[in-house]
Coordinates of C-alpha atoms in Angstrom, one line a residue:
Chain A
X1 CA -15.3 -5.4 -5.5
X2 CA -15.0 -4.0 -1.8
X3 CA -15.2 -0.6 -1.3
X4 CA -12.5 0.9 0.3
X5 CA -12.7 3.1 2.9
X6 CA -16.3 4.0 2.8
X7 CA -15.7 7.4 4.7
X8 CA -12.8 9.1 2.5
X9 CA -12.9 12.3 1.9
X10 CA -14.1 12.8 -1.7
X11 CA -13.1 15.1 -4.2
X12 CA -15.4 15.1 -7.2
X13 CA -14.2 16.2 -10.8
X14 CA -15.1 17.2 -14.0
X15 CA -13.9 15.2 -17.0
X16 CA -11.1 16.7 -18.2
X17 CA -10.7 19.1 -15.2
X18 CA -7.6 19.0 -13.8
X19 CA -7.3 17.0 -9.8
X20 CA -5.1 18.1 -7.3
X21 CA -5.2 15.6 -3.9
X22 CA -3.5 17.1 -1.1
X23 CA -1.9 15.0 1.5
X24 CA -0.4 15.8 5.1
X25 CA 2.7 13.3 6.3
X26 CA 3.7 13.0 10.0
X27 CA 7.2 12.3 9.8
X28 CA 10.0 15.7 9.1
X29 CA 12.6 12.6 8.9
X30 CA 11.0 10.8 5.8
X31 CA 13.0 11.0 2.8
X32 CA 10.9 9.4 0.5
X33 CA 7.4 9.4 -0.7
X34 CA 5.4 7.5 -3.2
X35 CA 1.9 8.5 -4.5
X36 CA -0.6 5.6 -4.6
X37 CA -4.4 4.5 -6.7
X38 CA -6.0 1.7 -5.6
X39 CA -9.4 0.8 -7.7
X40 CA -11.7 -1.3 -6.3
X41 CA -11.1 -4.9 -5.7
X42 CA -7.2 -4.3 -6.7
X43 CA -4.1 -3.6 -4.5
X44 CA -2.8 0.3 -4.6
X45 CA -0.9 0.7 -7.9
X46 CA 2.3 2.8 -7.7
X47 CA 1.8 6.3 -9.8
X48 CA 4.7 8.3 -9.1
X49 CA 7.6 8.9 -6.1
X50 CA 9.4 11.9 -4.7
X51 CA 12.5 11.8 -3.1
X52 CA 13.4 14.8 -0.4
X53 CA 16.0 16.1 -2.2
X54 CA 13.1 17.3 -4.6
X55 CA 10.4 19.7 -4.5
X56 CA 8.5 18.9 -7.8
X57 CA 8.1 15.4 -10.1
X58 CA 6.3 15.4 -12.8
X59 CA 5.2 12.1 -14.8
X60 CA 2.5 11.3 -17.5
X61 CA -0.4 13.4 -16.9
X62 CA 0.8 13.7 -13.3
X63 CA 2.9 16.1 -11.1
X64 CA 3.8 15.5 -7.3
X65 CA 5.0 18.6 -5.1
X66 CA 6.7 18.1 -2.3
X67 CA 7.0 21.0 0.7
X68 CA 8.7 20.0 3.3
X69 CA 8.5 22.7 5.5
X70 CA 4.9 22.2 6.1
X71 CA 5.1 18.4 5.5
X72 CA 2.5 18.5 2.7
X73 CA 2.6 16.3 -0.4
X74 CA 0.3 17.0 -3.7
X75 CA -0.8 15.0 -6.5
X76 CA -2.1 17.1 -9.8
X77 CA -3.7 15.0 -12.6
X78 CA -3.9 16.8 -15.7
X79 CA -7.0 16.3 -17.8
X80 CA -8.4 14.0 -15.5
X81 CA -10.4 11.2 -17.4
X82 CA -12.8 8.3 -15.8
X83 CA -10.0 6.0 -15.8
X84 CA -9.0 7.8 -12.7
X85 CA -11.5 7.3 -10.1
X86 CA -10.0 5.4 -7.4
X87 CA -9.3 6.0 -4.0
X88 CA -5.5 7.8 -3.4
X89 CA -3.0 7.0 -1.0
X90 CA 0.2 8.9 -0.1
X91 CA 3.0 7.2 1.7
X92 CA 6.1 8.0 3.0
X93 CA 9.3 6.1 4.6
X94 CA 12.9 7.1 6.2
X95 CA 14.8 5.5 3.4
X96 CA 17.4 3.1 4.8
X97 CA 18.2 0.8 1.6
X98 CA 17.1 -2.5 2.5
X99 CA 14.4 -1.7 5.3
X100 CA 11.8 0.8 4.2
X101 CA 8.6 0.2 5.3
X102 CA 5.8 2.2 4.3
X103 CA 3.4 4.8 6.2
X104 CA 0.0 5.5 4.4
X105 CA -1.8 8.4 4.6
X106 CA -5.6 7.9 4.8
X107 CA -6.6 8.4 1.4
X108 CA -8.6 10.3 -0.7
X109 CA -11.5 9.1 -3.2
X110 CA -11.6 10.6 -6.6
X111 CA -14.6 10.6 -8.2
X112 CA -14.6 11.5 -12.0
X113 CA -18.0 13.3 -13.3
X114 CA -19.0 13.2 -17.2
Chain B
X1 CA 0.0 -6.5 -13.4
X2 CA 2.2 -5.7 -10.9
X3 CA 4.4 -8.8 -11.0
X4 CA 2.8 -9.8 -7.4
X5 CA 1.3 -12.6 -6.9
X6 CA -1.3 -13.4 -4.1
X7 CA -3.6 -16.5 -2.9
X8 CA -6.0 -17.4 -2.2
X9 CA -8.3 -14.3 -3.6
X10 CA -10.6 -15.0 -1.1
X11 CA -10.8 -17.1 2.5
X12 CA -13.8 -17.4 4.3
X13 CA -13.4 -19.3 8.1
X14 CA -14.8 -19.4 11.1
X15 CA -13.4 -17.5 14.3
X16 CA -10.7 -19.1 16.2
X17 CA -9.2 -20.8 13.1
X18 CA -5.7 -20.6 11.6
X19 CA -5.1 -19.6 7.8
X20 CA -1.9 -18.9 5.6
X21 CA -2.0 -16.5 3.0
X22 CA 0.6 -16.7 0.3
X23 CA 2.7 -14.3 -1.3
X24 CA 5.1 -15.0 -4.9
X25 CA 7.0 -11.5 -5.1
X26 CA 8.3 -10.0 -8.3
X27 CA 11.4 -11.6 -9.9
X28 CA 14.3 -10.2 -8.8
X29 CA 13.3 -8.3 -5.5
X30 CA 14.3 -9.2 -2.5
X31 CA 11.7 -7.2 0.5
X32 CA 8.3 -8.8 0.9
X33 CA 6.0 -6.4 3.1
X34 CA 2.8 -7.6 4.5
X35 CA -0.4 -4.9 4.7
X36 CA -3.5 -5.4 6.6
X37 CA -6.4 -3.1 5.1
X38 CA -9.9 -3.0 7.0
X39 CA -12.1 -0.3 6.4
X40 CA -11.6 2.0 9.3
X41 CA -7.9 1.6 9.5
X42 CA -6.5 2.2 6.1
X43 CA -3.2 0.4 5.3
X44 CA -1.7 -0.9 8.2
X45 CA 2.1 -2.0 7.8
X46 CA 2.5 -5.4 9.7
X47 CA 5.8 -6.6 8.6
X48 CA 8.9 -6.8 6.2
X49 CA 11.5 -9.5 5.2
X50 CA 14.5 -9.5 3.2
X51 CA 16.5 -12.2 1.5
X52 CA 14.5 -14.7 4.1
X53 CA 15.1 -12.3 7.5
X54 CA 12.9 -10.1 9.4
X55 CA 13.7 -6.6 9.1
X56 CA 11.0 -4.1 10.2
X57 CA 8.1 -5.3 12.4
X58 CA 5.0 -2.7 12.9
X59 CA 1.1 -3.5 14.1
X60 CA 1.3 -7.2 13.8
X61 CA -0.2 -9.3 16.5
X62 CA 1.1 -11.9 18.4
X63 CA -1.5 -14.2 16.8
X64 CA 0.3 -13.5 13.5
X65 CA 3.5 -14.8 12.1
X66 CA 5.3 -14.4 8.4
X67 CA 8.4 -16.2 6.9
X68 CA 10.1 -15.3 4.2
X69 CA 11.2 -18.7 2.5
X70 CA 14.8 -19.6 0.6
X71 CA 12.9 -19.1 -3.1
X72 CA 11.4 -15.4 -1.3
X73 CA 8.2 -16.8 -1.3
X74 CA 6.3 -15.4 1.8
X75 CA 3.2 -16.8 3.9
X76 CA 1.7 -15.0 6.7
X77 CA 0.0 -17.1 9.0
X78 CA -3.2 -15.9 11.5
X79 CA -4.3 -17.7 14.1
X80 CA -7.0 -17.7 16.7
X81 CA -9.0 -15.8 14.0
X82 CA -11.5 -13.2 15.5
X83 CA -14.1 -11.3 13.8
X84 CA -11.9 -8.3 13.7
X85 CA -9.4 -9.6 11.8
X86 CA -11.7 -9.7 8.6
X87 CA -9.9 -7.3 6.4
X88 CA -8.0 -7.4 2.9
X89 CA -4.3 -8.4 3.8
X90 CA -1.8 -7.1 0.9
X91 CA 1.6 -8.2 -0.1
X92 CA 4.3 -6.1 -1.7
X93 CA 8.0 -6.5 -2.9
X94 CA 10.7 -4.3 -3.7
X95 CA 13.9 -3.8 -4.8
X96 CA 16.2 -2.0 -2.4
X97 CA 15.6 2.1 -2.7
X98 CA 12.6 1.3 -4.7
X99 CA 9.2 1.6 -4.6
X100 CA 7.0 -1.0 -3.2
X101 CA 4.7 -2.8 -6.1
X102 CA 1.8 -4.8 -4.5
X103 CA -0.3 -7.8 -5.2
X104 CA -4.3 -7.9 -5.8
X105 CA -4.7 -8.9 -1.9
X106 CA -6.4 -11.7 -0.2
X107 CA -10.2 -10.8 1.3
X108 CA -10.3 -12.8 5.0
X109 CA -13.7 -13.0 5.8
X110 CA -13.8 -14.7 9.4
X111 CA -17.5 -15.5 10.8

């Protein structure tokens, strides 16, 4: 498939090392932010949201933190495993029900080592 | 899957052509969001119906147009293609105060 974003930055793992992506958003008003894989030839894949109200989320093998006084976002992935290379997007909106477009972050590429 | 449904997978025209790309969104939600991904640019909101309205417009040209139809189908329609426009161009849907769930894209190759 297409190679997305050829000049991410890269973080390289370990199998079964744990990943943490960090992520900068713009906007002190978004209430609302999603964390996003996207594998090659495939559209991103929602992984797990945050809303602002929140300062931690944890899912399956996953855990977003959320700091909004420094308007920084992390993704940890637990045990990472090969399955998980992909590229990484956050995104954030200002919530407002029925119009609540998206603003992605730049991404990061995750490469899993054996 | 994520219940999004895209076509064609692939286009390839020639520059100054018009194509429409189609979106089916999942059952039951409401928002359609159109992406445009190119390689330098990242993921580039370009617009959002709901229930068959516009609701939130961002970087779409003027050559572009969407429409959200009465069975919340979408198409998104390009015209006057240039070379720049070759990029992946996503769809998503959503339920209200949910996240969005996107489609497998469709690769515009204009030459």
């Amino acid at each position: 498939g297409e190679s997305v974003g050829l000049h991410l930055p890269t973080l390289s793992v370990q199998e079964g090392d744990n990943s943490i992506i960090n992520c900068a958003y713009s906007n002190s008003a978004s209430d609302y932010f999603i964390w996003y894989k996207q594998e090659s030839g495939k559209g991103p894949q929602f992984i797990i949201d945050i809303r602002s109200n929140m300062d931690k989320r944890q899912g399956q093998r996953v855990t977003v933190l959320l700091n909004k006084t420094v308007k920084h976002l992390s993704l940890q992935i637990a045990a990472t495993q090969p399955g998980d290379s992909a590229v990484y997007f956050c995104a954030e909106t200002l919530n407002t029900g029925t119009a609540s477009k998206l603003t992605f972050g730049t991404g990061t590429r995750l490469q899993v080592t054996l | 899957d994520s219940g999004v449904t895209q076509t064609p997978k692939h286009l390839i025209t020639a520059t100054g052509q018009r194509v429409t790309l189609r979106c089916s969104p999942r059952s039951g939600d409401l928002s359609v969001y159109w992406y445009q991904q190119s390689l330098d640019q990242g993921l580039q909101f370009l617009i959002q119906y709901y229930n068959g309205e516009e609701r939130a417009k961002g970087n779409i040209l003027e050559r572009f147009s969407a429409q959200q139809f009465p069975d919340l189908h979408s198409e998104l329609n390009l015209s006057s293609l240039e070379l720049g426009d070759s990029a992946l161009y996503f769809c998503a849907s959503s339920a209200p105060n949910s996240p969005l769930h996107f489609g497998n894209g469709t690769r515009l190759t204009v030459t």
